[in-house]
Amino acid sequence: MTVYHDVPGLRPVVAGLEETRIVQMVQYGRGRPGLIPLWVGEGDIPTPDFIREACDRGIRDGRVFYTWQRGLPELREALGAYMTRLHATPNGAPPVLADRVTITSSGMQGIMLTVQALVGPGDEVVVVTPVWPNVMSAVRLMGGVVVPVPLDPAPEGWALDLGKLAAAIGPRTKAVFVNSPSNPTGWTLDRPTLRAVWDLVRGRDVWLVADEVYTRLTYEQPVAPSFLELAEADDKLIVVNSFSKNWCMTGWRLGWLTTPPALGDALEKLVQLNTSGTAEFIQYAGLVAVEQGEPFLADMLARCRQGRDIITRALNQVPGVTVAPPPGAFYGFLRLEGVTDSMDFARRLVDRANVGLAPGSAFGPGGEGSLRLCFASSPTLLEEAMARLVPALGEMLASRFGGVEERLGHG
Ligand SMILES: Cc1ncc(COP(=O)(O)O)c(C=O)c1O
């Protein structure tokens, strides 16, 4: 294993970045025969054929040269129309024109470009947690400071305390980062809270960075509320999106940002310096995904809904485990009574059940004491995972409270 601290000349901030605990967990368990991996944000369904075929066609048609830095004009156009259809038209917001869309080489890169554009040493970014950890690392990499605002556990799931959010915004705040529907909790902003957050952030004249990569994976409404419903084109709003989750394209590395048009030139320069653009055949496949991908997305949502039912039904039977059915995204966030070191627990669980979950502590304040499980996989795989997890969790949790495990002879 590389010992980063020993590399001469390495910037201390890079040396000091912790490998995310999700990755640490994957490294711990990867390659075990028969392992069921539910630790990262993807299922076992490959990208649908119509998208893969478009990519093949793109390569065969010679779409293999350097291309537009901000993305193929036709893809930007199509995404503008897609965002308008989803968020603007039904809510009376201004249409999203192509001048607000920048193609990125993944949602992650969209976050990184945003942070590169906005955050310098000592700048603060308020982040609602628990949250996918990469955003916090991206801020730290640029010398910024993360100011977490943990969600509060509520009877029906999680709740954002607007007072806490307001108190976290100070003179050094450059941006507020909100991910709804949330990875890992599934927490989804309702419209009154969306409006309140928007008014708060807009009133303080800071940027709102909205990670909406799970906006289509929502179980109680056709599409999750988006800040695009409220914003004028020139407002300080950046919305992060990705092809990864909607169309099972995690390996393709394709995403997009929606921003004020005025940010376009800056993003174009940053794309130039990071990748000089996303492969044209990949963008071409993305165009086909947006234009023809609604039926697949409906299947994807149905599969996730089934997955959500399977895991909540099974896991809530285990004494000491609670998992609320999340309103959005595709993760169960299991609260484990009495567990204070979720990393250690997740390691022991993979040793015992051969099912990989992510430790809640990976997701910042509010995450410890939980495990995250991705339920985007096929029902058969999830049923098999439950058949292993239910007894293993039951025994491991029971053993914490008085040695039931030993009494049962499973020691
Ligand atoms: C909340 C959130 N944002 C962004 C991403 C990045 O997705 P990708 O880089 O695969 O496009 C993920 C991936 O898991 C995520 O969960």
XYZ file of N, CA and C in Angstrom, residues 5 38 91 93 212 218-219 238 244 254 298 304 322 372 410:
45
model
N 2.383 9.818 2.912
C 3.174 10.798 3.651
C 4.638 10.736 3.268
N -23.033 -4.564 -1.932
C -24.105 -3.551 -1.887
C -23.547 -2.257 -1.289
N -43.669 24.200 -13.211
C -43.640 25.086 -12.042
C -43.509 26.563 -12.389
N -41.148 28.127 -13.938
C -39.796 28.709 -13.899
C -39.319 28.973 -15.325
N -28.486 17.004 -7.473
C -29.801 16.406 -7.753
C -29.663 15.154 -8.614
N -37.386 8.672 -7.182
C -38.186 9.164 -6.079
C -39.503 8.395 -6.085
N -39.968 7.991 -4.881
C -41.009 6.962 -4.808
C -42.399 7.519 -4.514
N -26.141 26.280 -8.794
C -25.483 25.268 -9.637
C -26.135 23.929 -9.312
N -25.144 8.493 -14.392
C -24.804 7.221 -13.735
C -26.007 6.463 -13.210
N -20.170 10.339 -17.076
C -20.853 11.389 -17.819
C -21.867 12.087 -16.908
N -38.274 4.133 -16.158
C -39.471 3.641 -15.452
C -39.204 2.237 -14.891
N -36.096 -0.451 -8.286
C -35.639 0.124 -7.015
C -36.759 0.087 -5.966
N -33.238 -0.495 12.547
C -34.381 0.231 11.962
C -33.955 0.841 10.642
N -24.922 1.753 5.272
C -25.660 2.060 4.039
C -25.648 0.850 3.117
N -23.527 -19.777 18.510
C -22.989 -19.341 17.224
C -21.612 -18.709 17.374
